PDB file of C-alpha atoms and ligand atoms in Angstrom:
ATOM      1  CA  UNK A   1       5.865  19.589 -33.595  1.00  0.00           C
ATOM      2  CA  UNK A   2       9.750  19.836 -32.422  1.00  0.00           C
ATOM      3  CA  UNK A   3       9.691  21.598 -28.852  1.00  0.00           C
ATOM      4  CA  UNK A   4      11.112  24.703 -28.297  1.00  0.00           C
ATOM      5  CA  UNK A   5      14.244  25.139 -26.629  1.00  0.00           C
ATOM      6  CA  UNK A   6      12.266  26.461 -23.370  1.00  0.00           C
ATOM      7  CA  UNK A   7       9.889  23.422 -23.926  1.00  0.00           C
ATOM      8  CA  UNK A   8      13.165  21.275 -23.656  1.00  0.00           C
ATOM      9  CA  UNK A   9      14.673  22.629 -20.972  1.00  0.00           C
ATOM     10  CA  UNK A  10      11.418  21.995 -18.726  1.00  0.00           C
ATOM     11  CA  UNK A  11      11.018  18.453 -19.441  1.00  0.00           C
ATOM     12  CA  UNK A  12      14.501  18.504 -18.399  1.00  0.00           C
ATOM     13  CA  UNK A  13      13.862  19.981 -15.371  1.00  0.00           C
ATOM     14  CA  UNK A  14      11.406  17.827 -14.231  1.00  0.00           C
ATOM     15  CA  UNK A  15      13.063  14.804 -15.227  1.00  0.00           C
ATOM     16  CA  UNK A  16      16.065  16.425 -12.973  1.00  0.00           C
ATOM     17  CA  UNK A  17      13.989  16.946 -10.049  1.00  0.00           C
ATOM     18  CA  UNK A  18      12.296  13.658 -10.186  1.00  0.00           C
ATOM     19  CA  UNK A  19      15.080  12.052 -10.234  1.00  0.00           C
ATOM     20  CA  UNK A  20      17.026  13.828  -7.450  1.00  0.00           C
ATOM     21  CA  UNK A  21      13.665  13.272  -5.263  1.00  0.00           C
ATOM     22  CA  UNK A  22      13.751   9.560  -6.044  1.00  0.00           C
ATOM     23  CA  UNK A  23      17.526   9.528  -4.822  1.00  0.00           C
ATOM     24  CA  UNK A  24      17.151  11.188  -1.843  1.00  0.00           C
ATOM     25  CA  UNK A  25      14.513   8.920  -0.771  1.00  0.00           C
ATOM     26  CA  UNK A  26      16.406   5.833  -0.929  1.00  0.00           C
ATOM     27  CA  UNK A  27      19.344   7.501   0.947  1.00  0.00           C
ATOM     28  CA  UNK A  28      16.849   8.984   3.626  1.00  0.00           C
ATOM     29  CA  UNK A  29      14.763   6.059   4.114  1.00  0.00           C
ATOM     30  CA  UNK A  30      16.726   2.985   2.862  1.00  0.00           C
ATOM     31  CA  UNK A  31      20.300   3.036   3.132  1.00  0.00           C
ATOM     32  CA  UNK A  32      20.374   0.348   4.937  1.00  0.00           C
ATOM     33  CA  UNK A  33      19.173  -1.905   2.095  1.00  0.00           C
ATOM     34  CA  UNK A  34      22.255  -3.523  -0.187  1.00  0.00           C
ATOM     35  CA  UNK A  35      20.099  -3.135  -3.642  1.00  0.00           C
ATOM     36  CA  UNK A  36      18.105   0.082  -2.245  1.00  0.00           C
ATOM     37  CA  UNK A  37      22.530   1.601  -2.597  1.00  0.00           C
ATOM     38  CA  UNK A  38      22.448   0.138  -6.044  1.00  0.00           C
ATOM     39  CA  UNK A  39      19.325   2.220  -7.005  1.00  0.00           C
ATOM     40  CA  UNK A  40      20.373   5.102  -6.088  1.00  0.00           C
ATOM     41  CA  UNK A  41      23.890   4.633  -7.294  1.00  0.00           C
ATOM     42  CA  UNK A  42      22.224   3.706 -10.743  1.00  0.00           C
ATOM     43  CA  UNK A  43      19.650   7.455 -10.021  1.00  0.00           C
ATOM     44  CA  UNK A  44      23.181   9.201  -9.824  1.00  0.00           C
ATOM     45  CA  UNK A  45      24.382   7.964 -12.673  1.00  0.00           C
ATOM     46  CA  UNK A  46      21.374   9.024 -14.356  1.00  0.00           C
ATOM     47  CA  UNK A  47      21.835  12.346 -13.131  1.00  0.00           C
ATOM     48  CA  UNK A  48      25.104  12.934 -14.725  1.00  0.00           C
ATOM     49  CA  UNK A  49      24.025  11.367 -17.830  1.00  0.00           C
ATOM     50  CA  UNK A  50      21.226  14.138 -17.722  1.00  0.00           C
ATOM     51  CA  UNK A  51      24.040  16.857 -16.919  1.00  0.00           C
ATOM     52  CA  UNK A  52      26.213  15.988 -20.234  1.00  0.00           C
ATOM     53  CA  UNK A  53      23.390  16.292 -22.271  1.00  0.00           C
ATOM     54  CA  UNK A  54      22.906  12.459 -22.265  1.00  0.00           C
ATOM     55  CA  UNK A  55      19.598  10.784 -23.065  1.00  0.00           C
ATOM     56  CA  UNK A  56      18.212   8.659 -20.471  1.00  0.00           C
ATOM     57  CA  UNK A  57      17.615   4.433 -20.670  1.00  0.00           C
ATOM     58  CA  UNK A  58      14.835   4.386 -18.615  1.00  0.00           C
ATOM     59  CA  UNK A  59      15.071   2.980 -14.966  1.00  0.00           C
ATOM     60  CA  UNK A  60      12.872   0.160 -14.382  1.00  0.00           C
ATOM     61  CA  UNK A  61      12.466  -1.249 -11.137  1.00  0.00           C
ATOM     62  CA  UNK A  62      12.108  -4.881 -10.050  1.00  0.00           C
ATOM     63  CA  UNK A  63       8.003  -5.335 -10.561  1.00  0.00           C
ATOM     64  CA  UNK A  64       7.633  -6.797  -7.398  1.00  0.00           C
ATOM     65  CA  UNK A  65      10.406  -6.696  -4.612  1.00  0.00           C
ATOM     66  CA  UNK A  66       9.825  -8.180  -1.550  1.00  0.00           C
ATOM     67  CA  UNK A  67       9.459  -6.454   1.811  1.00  0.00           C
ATOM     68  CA  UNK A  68      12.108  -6.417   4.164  1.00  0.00           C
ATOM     69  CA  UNK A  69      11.548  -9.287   6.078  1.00  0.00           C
ATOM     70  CA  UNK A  70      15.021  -9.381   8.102  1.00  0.00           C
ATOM     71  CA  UNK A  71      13.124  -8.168  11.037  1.00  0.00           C
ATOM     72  CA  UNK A  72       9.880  -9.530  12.464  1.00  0.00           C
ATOM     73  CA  UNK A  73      10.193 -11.058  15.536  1.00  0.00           C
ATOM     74  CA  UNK A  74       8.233  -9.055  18.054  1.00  0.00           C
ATOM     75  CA  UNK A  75      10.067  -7.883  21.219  1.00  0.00           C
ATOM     76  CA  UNK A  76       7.978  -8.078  24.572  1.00  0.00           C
ATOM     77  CA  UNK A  77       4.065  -8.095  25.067  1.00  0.00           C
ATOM     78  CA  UNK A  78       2.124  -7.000  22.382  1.00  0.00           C
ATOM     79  CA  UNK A  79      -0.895  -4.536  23.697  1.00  0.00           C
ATOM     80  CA  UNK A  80      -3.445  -3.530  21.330  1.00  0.00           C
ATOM     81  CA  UNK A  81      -3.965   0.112  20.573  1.00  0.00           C
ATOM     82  CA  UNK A  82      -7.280   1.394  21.099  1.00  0.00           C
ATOM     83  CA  UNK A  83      -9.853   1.896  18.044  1.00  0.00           C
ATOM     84  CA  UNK A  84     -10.017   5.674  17.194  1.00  0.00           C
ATOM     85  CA  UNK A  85     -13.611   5.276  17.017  1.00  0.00           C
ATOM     86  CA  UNK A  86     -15.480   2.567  19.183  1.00  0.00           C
ATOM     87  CA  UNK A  87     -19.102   1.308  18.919  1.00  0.00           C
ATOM     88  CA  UNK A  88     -21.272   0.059  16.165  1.00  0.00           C
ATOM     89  CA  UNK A  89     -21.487   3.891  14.190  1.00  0.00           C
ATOM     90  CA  UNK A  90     -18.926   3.049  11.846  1.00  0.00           C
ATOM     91  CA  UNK A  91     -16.182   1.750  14.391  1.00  0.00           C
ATOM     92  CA  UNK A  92     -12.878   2.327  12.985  1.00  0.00           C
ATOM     93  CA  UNK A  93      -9.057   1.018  14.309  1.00  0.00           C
ATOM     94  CA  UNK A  94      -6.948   3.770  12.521  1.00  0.00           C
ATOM     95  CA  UNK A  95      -4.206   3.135  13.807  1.00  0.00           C
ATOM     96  CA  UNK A  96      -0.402   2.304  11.923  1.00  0.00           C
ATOM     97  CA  UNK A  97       1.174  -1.134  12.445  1.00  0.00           C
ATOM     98  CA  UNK A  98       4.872  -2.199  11.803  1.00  0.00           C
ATOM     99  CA  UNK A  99       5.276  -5.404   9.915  1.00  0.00           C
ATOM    100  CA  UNK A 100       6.069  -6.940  13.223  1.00  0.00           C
ATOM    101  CA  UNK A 101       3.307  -5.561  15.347  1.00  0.00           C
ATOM    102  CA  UNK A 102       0.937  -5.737  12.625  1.00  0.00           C
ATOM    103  CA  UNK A 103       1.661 -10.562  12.602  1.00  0.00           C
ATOM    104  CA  UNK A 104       0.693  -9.697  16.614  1.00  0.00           C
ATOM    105  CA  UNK A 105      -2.401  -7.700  15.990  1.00  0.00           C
ATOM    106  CA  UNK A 106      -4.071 -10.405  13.430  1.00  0.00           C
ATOM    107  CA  UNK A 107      -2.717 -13.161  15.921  1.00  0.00           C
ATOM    108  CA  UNK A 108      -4.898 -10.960  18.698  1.00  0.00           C
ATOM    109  CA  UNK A 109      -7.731 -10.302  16.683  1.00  0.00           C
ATOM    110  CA  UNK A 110      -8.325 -13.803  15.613  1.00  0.00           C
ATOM    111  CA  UNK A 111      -7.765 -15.144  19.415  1.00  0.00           C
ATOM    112  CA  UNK A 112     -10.102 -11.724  21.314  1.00  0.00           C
ATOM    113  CA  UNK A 113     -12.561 -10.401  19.321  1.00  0.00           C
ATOM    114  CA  UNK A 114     -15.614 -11.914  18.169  1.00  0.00           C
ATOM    115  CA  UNK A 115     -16.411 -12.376  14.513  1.00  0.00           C
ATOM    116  CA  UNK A 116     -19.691 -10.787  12.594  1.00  0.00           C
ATOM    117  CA  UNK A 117     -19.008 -11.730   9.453  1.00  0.00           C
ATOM    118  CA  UNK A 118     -16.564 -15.033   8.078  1.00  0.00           C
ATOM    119  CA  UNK A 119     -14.150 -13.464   5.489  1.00  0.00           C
ATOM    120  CA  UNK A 120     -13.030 -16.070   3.205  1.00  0.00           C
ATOM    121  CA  UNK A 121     -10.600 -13.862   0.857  1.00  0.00           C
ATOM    122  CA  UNK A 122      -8.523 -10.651  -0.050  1.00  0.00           C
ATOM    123  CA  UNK A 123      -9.263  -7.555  -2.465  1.00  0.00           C
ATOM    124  CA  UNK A 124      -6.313  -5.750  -3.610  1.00  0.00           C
ATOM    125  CA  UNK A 125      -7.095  -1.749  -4.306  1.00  0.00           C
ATOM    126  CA  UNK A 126      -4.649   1.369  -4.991  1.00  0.00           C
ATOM    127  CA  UNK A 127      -6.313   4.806  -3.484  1.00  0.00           C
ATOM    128  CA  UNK A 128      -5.678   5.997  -7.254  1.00  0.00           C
ATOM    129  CA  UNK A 129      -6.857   9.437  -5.586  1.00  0.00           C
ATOM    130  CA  UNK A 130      -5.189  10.569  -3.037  1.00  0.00           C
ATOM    131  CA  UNK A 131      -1.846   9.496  -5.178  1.00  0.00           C
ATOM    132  CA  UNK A 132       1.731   9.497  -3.796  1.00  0.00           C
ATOM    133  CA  UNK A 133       2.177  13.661  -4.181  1.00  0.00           C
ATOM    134  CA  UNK A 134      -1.307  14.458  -2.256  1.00  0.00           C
ATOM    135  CA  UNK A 135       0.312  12.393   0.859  1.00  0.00           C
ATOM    136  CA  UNK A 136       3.930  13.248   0.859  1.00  0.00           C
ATOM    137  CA  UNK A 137       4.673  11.737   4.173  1.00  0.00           C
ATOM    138  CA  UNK A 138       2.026   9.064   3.500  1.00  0.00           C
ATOM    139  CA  UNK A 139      -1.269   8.443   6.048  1.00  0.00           C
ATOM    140  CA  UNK A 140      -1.697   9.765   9.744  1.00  0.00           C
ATOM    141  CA  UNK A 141      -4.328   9.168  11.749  1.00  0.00           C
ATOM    142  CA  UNK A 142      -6.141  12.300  11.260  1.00  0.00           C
ATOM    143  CA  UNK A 143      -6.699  11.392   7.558  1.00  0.00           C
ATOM    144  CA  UNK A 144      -8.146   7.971   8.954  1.00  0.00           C
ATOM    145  CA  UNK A 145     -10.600  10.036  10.669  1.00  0.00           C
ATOM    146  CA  UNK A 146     -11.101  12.138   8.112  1.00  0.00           C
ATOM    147  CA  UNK A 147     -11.775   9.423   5.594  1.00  0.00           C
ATOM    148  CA  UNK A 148     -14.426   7.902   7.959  1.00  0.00           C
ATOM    149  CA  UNK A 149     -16.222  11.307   7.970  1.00  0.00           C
ATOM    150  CA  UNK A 150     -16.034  10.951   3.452  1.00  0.00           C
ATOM    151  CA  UNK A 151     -17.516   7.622   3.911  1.00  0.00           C
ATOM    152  CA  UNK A 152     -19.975   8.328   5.956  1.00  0.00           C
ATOM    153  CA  UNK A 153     -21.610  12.112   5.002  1.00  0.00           C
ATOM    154  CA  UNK A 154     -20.735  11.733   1.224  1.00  0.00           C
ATOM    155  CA  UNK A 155     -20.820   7.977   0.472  1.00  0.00           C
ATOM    156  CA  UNK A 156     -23.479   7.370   3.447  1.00  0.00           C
ATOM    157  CA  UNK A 157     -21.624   4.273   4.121  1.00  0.00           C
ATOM    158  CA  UNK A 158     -21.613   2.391   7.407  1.00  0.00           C
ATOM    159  CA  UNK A 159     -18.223   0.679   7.271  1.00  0.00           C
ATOM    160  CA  UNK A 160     -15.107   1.405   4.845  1.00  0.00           C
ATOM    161  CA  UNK A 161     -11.802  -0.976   3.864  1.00  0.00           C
ATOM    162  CA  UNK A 162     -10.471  -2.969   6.320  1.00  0.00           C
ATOM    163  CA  UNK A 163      -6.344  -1.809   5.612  1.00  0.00           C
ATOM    164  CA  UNK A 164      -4.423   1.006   4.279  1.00  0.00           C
ATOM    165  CA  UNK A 165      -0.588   0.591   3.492  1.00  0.00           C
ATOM    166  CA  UNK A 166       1.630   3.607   2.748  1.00  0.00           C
ATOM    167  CA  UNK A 167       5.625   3.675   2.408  1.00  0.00           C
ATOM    168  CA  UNK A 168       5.950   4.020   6.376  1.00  0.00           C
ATOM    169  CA  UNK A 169       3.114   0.263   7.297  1.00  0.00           C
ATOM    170  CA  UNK A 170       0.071  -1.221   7.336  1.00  0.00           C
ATOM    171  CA  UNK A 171      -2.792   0.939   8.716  1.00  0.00           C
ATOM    172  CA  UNK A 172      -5.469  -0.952  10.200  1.00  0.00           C
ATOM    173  CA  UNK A 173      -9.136   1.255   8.930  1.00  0.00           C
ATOM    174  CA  UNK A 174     -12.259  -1.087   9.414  1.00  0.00           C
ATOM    175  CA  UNK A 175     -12.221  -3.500  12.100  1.00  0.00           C
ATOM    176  CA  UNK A 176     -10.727  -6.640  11.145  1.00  0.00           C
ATOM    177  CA  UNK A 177     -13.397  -8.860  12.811  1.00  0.00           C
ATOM    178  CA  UNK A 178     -16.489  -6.674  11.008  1.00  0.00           C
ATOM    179  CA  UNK A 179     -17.377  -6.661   7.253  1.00  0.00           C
ATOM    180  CA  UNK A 180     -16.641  -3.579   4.793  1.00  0.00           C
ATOM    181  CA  UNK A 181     -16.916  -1.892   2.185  1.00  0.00           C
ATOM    182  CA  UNK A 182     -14.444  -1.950  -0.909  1.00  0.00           C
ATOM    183  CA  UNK A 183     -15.987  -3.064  -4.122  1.00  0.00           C
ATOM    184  CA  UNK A 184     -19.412  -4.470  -4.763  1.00  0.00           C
ATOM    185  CA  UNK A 185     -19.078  -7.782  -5.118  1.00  0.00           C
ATOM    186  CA  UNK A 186     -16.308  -8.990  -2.526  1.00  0.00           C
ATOM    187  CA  UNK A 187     -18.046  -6.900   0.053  1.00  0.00           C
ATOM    188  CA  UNK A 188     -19.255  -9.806   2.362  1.00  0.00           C
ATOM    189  CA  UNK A 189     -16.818 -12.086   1.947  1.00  0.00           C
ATOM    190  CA  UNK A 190     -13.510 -10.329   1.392  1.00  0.00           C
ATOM    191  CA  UNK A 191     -10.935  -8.275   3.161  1.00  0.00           C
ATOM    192  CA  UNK A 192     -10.236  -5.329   1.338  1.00  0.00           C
ATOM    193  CA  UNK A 193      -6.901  -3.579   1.304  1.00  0.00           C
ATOM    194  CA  UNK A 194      -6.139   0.169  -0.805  1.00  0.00           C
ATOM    195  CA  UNK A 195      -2.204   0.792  -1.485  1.00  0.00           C
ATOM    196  CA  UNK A 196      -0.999   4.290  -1.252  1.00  0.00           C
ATOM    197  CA  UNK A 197      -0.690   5.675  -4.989  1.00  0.00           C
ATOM    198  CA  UNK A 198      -2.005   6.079  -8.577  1.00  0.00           C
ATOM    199  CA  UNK A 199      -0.848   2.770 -10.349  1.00  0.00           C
ATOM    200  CA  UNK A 200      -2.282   4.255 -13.382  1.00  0.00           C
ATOM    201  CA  UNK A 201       0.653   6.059 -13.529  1.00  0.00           C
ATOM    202  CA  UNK A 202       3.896   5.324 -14.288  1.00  0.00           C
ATOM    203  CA  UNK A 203       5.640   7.935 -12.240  1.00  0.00           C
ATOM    204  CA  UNK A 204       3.269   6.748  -9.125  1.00  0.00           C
ATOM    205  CA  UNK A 205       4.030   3.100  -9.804  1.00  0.00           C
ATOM    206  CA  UNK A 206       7.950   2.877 -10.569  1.00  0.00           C
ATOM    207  CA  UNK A 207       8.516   5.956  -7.376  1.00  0.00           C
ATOM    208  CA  UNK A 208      10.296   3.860  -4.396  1.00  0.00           C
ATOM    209  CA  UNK A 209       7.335   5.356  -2.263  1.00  0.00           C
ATOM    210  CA  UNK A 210       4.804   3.603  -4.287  1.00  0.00           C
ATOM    211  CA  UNK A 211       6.592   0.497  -4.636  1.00  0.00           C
ATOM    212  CA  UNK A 212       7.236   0.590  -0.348  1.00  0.00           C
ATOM    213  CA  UNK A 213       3.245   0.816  -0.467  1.00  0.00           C
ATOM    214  CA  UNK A 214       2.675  -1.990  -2.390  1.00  0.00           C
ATOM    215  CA  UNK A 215       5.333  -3.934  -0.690  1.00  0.00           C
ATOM    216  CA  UNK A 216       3.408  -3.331   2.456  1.00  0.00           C
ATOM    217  CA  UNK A 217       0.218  -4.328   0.736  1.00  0.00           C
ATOM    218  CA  UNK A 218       1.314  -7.859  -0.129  1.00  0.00           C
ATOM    219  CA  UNK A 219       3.165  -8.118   3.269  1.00  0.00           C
ATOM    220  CA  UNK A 220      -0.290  -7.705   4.783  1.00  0.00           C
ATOM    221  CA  UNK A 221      -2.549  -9.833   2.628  1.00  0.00           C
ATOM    222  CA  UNK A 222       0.207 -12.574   3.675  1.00  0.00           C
ATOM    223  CA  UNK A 223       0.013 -12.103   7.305  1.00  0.00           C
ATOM    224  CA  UNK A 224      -3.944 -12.385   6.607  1.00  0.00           C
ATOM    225  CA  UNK A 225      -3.339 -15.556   4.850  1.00  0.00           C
ATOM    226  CA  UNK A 226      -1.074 -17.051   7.491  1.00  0.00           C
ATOM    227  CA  UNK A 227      -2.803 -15.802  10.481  1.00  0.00           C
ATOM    228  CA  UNK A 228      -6.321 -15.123  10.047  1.00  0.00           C
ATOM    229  CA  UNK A 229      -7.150 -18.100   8.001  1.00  0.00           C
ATOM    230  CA  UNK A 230      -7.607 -17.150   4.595  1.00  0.00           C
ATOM    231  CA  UNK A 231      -6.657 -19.285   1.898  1.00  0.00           C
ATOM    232  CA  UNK A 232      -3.776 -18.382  -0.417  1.00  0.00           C
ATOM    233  CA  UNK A 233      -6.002 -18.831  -3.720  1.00  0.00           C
ATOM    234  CA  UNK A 234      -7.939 -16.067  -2.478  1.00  0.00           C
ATOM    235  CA  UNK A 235      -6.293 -13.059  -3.563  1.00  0.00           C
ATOM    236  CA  UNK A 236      -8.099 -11.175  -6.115  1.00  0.00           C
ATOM    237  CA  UNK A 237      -7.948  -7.625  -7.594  1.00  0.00           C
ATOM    238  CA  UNK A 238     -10.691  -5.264  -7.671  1.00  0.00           C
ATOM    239  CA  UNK A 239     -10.619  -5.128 -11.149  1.00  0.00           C
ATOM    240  CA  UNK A 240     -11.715  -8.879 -11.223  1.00  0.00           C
ATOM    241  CA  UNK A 241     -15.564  -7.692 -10.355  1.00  0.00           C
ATOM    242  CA  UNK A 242     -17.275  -7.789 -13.032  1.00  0.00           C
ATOM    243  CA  UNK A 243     -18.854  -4.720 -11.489  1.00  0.00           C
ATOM    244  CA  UNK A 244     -16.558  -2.282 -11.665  1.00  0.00           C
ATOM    245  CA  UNK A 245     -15.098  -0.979 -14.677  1.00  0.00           C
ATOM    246  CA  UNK A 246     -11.965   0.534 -12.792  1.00  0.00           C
ATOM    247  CA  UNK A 247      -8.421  -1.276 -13.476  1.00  0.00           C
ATOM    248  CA  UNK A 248      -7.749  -0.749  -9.566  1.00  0.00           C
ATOM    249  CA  UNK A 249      -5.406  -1.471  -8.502  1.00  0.00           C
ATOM    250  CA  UNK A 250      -3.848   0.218 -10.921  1.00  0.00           C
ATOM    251  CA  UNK A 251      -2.885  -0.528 -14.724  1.00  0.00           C
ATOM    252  CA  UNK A 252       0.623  -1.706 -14.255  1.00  0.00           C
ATOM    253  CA  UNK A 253       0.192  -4.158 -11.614  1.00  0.00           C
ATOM    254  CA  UNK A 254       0.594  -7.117 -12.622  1.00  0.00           C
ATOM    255  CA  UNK A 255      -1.664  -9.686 -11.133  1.00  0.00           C
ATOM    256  CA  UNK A 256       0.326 -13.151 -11.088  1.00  0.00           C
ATOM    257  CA  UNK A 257       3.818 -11.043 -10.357  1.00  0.00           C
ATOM    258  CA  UNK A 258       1.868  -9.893  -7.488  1.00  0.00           C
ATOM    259  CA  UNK A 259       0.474 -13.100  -6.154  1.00  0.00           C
ATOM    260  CA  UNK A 260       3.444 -14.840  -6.334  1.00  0.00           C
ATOM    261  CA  UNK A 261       5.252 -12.530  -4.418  1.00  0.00           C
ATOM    262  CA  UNK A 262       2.548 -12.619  -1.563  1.00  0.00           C
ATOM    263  CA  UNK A 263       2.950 -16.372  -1.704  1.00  0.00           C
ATOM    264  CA  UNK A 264       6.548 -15.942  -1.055  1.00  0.00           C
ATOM    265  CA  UNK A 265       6.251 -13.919   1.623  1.00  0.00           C
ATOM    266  CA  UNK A 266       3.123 -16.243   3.254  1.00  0.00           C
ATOM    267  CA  UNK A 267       5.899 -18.653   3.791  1.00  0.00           C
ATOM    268  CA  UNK A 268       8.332 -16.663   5.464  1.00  0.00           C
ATOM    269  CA  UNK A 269       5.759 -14.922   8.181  1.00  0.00           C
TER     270      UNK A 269
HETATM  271 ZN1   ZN B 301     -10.474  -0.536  -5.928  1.00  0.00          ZN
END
């Protein structure tokens, strides 16, 4: 069927907004970064194109960039924050990390607590629901507590993931030294950490937000390789266990793209 004018006009629209959202992101949150300017200059161009009745090429991000690692050298003592919820009734951290403070905390953990389990690998997971739009300004630590409370009353679990990355860092969930839950067959032996978005979908996957979550997802399965002992052939996906039938962590990641960009980044933390 050919669209209607009015049909037209609100793809346009949306395309519009989308795009002006997308540019006002990477001048908001990441001026700063040389190439992050080039993405938005090539989002404004779009946006003219758009206004003279252009059609669009289709922007297509870098699969995998790399964090920004200009910047983690930790200033001063690190303390460690205090576990939202202590004990053995589903104990959880909740608490947000930096890149920088988050090399400190899995230096900490590994030297104070004591281990009950031995985790010997790495589960990569999106949330795939919420997605990007349900957490505009990405995870606070009211939503960790109010994902414990899901786990618990609906799932009737006793422990969740260990780490949740958004486009702001790295939120420790489940305590690092204490098994979780994350997909059935990893369970006891692997760390399991969910990325911010829908990677089913290609507006989740190719938004800067979304690729900031996954950035801070590989950043973090690094600094578990590095510091807490786990060995860098260790990385799966969730989609790996043979008992799921979810493509989690999403349909467009790429596995080896993303594993070699961990890799990269294991060397440089
Ligand atoms: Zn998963």
């Amino acid at each position: 069927m050919v669209p209607t004018e009015s049909e037209k006009e609100s793809v346009l629209s949306e395309e519009l907004r989308e795009l002006a959202e997308k540019n006002q992101w990477y001048i908001e949150n990441r001026w700063g970064v040389e190439e992050q300017q080039a993405d938005a200059k090539r989002v404004a161009d779009q946006l003219l194109a758009l206004a003279n009745g252009e059609t669009l090429q289709p922007i297509t991000p870098e699969d995998n960039p790399l964090p920004d690692l200009s910047d983690l050298d930790f200033q001063g003592t690190f303390t460690p924050p205090k576990w939202q919820i202590e004990g053995n009734d589903f104990p959880i951290v909740g608490r947000k990390f930096s890149k920088a403070e988050f090399i400190e905390y899995v230096k900490w953990v590994k030297k104070n607590e004591s281990y009950h389990w031995a985790p010997t690998g790495i589960t990569m997971h999106h949330t795939g629901f919420p997605n990007l739009s349900i957490r505009p300004n990405g995870f606070n630590e009211q939503h960790m507590l109010n994902m414990r409370h899901g786990y618990k009353n609906d799932n009737g679990w006793s422990c969740g993931p260990h780490i949740y990355t958004d486009d702001h860092g790295i939120w420790v969930f489940n305590p690092l030294s204490r098994r979780g839950i994350h997909a059935v067959s990893y369970n006891s032996t692997r760390y399991g950490i969910e990325m911010l978005g829908n990677f089913d979908t290609e507006a989740d996957y190719n938004h800067p937000r979304g690729v900031s979550a996954r950035a801070h997802g590989m950043f973090a399965a690094a600094v578990l390789m590095k510091h807490a002992g786990i060995s860098t052939t260790k990385l799966n996906f969730h989609r790996h266990d043979s008992e799921t039938r979810k493509k989690c962590p999403g349909s467009h990641v790429n596995f080896s793209d993303f594993e070699q960009a961990v890799l990269k980044i294991v060397e440089q933390v």
